[in-house]
mmCIF file of C-alpha atoms in Angstrom:
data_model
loop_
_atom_site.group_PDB
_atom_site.id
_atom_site.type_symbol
_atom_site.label_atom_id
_atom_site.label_comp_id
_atom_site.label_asym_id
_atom_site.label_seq_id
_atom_site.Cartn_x
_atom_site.Cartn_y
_atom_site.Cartn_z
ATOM 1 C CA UNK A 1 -26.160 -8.440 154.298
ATOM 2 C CA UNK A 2 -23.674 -11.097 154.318
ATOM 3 C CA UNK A 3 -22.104 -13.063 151.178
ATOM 4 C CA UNK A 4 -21.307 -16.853 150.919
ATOM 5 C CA UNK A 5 -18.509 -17.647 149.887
ATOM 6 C CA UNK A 6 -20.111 -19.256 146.820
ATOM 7 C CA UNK A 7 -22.052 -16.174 146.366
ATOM 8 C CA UNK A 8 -18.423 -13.940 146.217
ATOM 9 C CA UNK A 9 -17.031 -16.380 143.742
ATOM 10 C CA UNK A 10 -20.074 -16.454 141.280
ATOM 11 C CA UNK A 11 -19.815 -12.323 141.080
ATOM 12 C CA UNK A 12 -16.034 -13.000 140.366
ATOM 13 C CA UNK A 13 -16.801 -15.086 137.897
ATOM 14 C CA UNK A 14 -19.651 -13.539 136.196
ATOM 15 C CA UNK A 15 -17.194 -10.163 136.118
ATOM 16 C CA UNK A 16 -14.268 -12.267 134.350
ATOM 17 C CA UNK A 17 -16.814 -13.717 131.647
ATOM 18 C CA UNK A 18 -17.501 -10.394 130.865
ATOM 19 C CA UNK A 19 -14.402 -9.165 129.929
ATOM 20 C CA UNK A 20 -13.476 -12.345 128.227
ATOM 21 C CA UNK A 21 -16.707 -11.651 126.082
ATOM 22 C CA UNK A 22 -15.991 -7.853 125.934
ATOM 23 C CA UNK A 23 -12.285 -8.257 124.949
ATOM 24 C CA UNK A 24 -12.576 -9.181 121.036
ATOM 25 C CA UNK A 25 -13.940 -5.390 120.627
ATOM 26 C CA UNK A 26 -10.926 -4.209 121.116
ATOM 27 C CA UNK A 27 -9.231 -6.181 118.811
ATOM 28 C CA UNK A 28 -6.748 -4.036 116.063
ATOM 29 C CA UNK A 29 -7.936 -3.706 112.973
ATOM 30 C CA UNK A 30 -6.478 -4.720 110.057
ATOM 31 C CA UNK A 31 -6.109 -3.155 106.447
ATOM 32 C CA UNK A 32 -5.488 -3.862 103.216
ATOM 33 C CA UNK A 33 -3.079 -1.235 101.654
ATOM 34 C CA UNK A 34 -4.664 0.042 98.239
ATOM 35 C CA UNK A 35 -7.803 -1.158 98.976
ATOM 36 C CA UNK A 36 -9.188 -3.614 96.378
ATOM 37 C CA UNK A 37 -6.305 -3.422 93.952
ATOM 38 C CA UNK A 38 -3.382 -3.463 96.354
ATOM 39 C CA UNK A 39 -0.075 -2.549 96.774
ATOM 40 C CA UNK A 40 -0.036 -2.023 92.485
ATOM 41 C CA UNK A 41 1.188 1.267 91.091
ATOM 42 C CA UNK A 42 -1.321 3.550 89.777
ATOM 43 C CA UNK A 43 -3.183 3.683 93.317
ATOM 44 C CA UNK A 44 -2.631 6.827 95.061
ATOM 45 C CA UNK A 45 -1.510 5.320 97.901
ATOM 46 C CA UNK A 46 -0.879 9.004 100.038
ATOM 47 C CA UNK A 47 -5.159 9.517 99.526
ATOM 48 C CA UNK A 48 -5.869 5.846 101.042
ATOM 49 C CA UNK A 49 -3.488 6.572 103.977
ATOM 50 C CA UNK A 50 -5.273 9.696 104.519
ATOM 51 C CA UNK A 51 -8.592 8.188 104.677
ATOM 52 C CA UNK A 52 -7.692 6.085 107.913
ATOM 53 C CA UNK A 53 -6.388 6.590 111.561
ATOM 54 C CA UNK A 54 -4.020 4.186 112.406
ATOM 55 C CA UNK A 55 -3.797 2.947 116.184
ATOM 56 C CA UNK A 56 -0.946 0.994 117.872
ATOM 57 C CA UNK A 57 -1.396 -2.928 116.854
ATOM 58 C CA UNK A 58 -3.026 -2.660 114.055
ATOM 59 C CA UNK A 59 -2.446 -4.748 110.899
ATOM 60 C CA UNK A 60 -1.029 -3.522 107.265
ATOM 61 C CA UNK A 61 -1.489 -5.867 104.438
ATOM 62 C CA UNK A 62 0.048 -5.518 101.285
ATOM 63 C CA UNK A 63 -1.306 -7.805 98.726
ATOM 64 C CA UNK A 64 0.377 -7.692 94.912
ATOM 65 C CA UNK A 65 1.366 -10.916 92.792
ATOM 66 C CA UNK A 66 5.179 -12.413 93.683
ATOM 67 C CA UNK A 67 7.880 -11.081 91.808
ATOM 68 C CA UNK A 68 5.704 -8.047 90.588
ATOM 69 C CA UNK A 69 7.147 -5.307 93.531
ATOM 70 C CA UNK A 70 8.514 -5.423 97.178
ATOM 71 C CA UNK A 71 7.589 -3.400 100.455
ATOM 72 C CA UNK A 72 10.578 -1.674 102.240
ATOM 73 C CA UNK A 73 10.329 0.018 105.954
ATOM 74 C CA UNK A 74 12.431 2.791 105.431
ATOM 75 C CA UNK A 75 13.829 6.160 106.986
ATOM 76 C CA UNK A 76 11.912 9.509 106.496
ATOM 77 C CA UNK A 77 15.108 10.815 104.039
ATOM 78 C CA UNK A 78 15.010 7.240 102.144
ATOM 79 C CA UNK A 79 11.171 7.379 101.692
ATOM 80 C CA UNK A 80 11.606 10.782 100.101
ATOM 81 C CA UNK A 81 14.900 10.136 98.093
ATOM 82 C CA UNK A 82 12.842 6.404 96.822
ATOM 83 C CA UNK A 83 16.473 4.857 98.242
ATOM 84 C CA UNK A 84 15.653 1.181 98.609
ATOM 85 C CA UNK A 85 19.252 0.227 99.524
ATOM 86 C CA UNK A 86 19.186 0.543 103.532
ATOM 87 C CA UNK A 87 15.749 -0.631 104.643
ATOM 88 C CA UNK A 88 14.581 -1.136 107.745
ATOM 89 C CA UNK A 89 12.749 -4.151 107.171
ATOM 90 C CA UNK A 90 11.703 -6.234 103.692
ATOM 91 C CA UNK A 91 8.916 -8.528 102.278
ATOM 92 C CA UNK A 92 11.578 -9.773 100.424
ATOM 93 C CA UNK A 93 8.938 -9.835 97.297
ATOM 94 C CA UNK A 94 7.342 -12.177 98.778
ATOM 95 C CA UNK A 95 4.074 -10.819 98.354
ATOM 96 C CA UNK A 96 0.557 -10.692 99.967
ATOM 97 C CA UNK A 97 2.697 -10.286 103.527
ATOM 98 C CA UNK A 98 1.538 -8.095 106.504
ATOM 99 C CA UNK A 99 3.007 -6.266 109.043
ATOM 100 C CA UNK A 100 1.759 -4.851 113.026
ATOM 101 C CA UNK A 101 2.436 -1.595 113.185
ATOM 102 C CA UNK A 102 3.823 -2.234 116.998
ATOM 103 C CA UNK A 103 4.543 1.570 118.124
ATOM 104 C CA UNK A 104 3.202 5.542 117.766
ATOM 105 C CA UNK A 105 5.163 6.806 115.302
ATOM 106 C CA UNK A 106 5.382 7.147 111.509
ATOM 107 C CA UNK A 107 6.315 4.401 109.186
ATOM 108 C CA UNK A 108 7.303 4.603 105.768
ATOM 109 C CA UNK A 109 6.977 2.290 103.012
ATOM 110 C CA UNK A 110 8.296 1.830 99.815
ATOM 111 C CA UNK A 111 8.589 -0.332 97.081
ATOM 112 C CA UNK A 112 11.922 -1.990 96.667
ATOM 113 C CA UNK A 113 11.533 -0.933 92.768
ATOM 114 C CA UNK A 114 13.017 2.549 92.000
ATOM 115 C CA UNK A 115 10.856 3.304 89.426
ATOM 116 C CA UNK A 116 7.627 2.238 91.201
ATOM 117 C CA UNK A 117 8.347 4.026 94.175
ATOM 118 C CA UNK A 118 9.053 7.529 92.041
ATOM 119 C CA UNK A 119 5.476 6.948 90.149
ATOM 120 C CA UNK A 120 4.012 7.206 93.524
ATOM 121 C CA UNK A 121 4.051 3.311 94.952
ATOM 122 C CA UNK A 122 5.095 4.575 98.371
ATOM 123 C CA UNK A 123 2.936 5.198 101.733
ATOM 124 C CA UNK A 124 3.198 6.977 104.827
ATOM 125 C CA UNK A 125 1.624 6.376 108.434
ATOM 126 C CA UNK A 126 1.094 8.007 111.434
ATOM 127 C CA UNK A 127 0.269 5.290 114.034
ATOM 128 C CA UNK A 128 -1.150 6.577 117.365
ATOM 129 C CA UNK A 129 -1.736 5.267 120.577
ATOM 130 C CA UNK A 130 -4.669 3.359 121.392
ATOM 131 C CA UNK A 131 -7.485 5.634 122.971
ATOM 132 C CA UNK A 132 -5.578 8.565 121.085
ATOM 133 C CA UNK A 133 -7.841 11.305 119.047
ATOM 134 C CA UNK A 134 -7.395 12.577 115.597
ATOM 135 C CA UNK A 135 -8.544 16.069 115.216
ATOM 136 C CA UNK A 136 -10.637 16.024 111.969
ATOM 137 C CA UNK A 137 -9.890 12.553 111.100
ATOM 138 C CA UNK A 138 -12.174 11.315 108.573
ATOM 139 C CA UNK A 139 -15.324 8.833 109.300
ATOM 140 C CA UNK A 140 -14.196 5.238 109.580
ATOM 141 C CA UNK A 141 -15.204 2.954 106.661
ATOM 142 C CA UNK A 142 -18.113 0.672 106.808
ATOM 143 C CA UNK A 143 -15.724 -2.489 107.551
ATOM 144 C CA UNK A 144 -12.305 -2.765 108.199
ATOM 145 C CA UNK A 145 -12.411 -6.499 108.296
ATOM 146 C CA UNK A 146 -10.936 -7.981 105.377
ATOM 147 C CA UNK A 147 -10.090 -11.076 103.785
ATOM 148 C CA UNK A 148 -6.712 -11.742 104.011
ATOM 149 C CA UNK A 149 -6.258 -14.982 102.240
ATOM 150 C CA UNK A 150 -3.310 -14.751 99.180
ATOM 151 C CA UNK A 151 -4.332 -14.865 95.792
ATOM 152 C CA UNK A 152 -3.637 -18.136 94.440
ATOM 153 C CA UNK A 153 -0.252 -18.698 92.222
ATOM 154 C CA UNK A 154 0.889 -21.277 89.615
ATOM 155 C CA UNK A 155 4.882 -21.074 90.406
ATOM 156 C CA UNK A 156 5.459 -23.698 93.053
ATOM 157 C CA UNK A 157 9.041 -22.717 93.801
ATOM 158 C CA UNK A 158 7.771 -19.478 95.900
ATOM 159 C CA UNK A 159 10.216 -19.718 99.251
ATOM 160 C CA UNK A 160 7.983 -19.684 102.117
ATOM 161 C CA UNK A 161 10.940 -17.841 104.229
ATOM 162 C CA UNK A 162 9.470 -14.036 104.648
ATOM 163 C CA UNK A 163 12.099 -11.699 105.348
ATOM 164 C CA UNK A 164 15.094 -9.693 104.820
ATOM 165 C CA UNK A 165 16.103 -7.923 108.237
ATOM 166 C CA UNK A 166 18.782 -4.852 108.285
ATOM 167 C CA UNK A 167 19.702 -2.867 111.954
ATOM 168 C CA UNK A 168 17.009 -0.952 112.528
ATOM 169 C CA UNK A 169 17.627 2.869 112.488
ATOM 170 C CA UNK A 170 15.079 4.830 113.092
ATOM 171 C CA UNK A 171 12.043 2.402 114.015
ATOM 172 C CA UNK A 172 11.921 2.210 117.802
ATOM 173 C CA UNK A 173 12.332 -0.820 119.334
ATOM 174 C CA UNK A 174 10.683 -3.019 119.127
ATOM 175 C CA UNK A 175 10.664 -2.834 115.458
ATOM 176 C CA UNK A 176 8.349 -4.198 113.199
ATOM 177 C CA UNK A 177 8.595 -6.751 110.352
ATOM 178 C CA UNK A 178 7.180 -8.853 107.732
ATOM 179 C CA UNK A 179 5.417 -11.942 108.141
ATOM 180 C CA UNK A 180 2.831 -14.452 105.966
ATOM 181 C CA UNK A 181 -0.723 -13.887 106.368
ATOM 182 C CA UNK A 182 -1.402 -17.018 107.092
ATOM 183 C CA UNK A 183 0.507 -16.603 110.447
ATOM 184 C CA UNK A 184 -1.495 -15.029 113.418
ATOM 185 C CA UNK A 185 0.205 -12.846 116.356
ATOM 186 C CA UNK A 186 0.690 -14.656 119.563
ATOM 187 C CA UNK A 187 -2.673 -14.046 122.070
ATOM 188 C CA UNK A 188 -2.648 -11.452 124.304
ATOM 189 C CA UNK A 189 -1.009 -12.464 127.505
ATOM 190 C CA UNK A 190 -3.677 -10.951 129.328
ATOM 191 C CA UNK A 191 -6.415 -12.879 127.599
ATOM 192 C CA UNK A 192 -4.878 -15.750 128.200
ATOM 193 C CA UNK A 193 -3.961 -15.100 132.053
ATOM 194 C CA UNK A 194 -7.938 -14.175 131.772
ATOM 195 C CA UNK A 195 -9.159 -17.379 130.455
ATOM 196 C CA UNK A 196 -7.211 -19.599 132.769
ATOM 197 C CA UNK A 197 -8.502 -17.558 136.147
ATOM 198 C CA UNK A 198 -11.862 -17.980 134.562
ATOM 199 C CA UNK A 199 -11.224 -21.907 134.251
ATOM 200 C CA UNK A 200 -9.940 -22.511 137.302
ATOM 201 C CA UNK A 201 -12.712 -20.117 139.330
ATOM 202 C CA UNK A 202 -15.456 -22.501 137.478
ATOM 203 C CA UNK A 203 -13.718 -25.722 139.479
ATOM 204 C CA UNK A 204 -13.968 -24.013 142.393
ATOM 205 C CA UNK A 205 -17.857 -22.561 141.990
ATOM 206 C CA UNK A 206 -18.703 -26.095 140.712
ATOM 207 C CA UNK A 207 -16.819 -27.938 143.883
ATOM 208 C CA UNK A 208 -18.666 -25.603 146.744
#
């Protein structure tokens, strides 16, 4: 049985649509460290890590009030030592900032305050790649989906500049770093390539 040409393109277009549609269920997820109180000491931060598997793009929010702690990306030996003088990466103590964990590996984080980080402020993560198992990784949570919007604040003078960057030495490359919440990661390249072959195979249907 033989196709029009109008026939070919309405399949092609039908099969584009559907990965359009199908794409946002793939999406990362993204978490809020702590849970409901945050990135505040007296949260066991190494039980909530264990509860979740992490997977290449997903999102780590840290939410606390500004001025109250700091995140670090550090090295294995300065996570364990609490050394907050060579990080990786900083929120700057900024607060309520996130970061993509952007390769498989294991990050550590810290709080840039000694004495936080040594009563346990501190959190590890194993980040695999997408379609990767876990053996005996626990049962996800209910929702993952959280609201991200920042608490609100009375002080005015907060810099809206995120980060303080130093050579990365043990992240891979590329490494990750801080950012606002507010701020969304660039769309995926392919979804956009997707969306404008879908466009412009919807002139075409329409003009034959």
């Amino acid at each position: 049985m033989a196709f029009s040409m109008r026939d070919l393109m309405h399949v092609a277009l039908c099969n584009i649509v559907m990965v359009v549609v199908l794409a946002p269920a793939t999406h990362a997820t993204k978490y809020t460290v702590g849970g409901s109180p945050g990135w505040v000491v007296g949260e066991d931060m190494e039980a909530w890590g264990a509860q979740h598997t992490f997977y290449v793009g997903d999102e780590l929010y840290f939410p606390y009030p500004y001025g109250q702690s700091s995140v670090l990306l550090v090295t294995e030996e300065d996570y364990n030592d609490c050394n907050a003088n060579r990080a990786i990466s900083s929120d700057g103590g900024l607060g309520n900032m996130a970061m993509t964990l952007l390769t498989a590996e294991t990050y550590f984080f810290i709080s840039g305050h000694p004495e936080q980080c040594t009563e346990g402020l501190r959190l590890e993560v194993h980040v695999l790649e997408v379609g990767a198992s876990k053996l005996h990784s626990p049962p996800p949570p209910v929702s993952e989906e959280e609201d991200h919007t920042p608490p609100s604040t009375n002080n005015n003078n907060i810099p809206s500049s995120p980060v303080i960057l130093s050579p990365p030495r043990s992240i891979n490359t590329p490494y990750s770093t801080f950012r606002p919440t507010s701020s969304s990661p660039p769309p995926s390249s392919i979804s956009s390539l997707l969306l404008a072959l879908t466009f412009f195979l919807a002139i075409v249907y329409v003009s034959l």
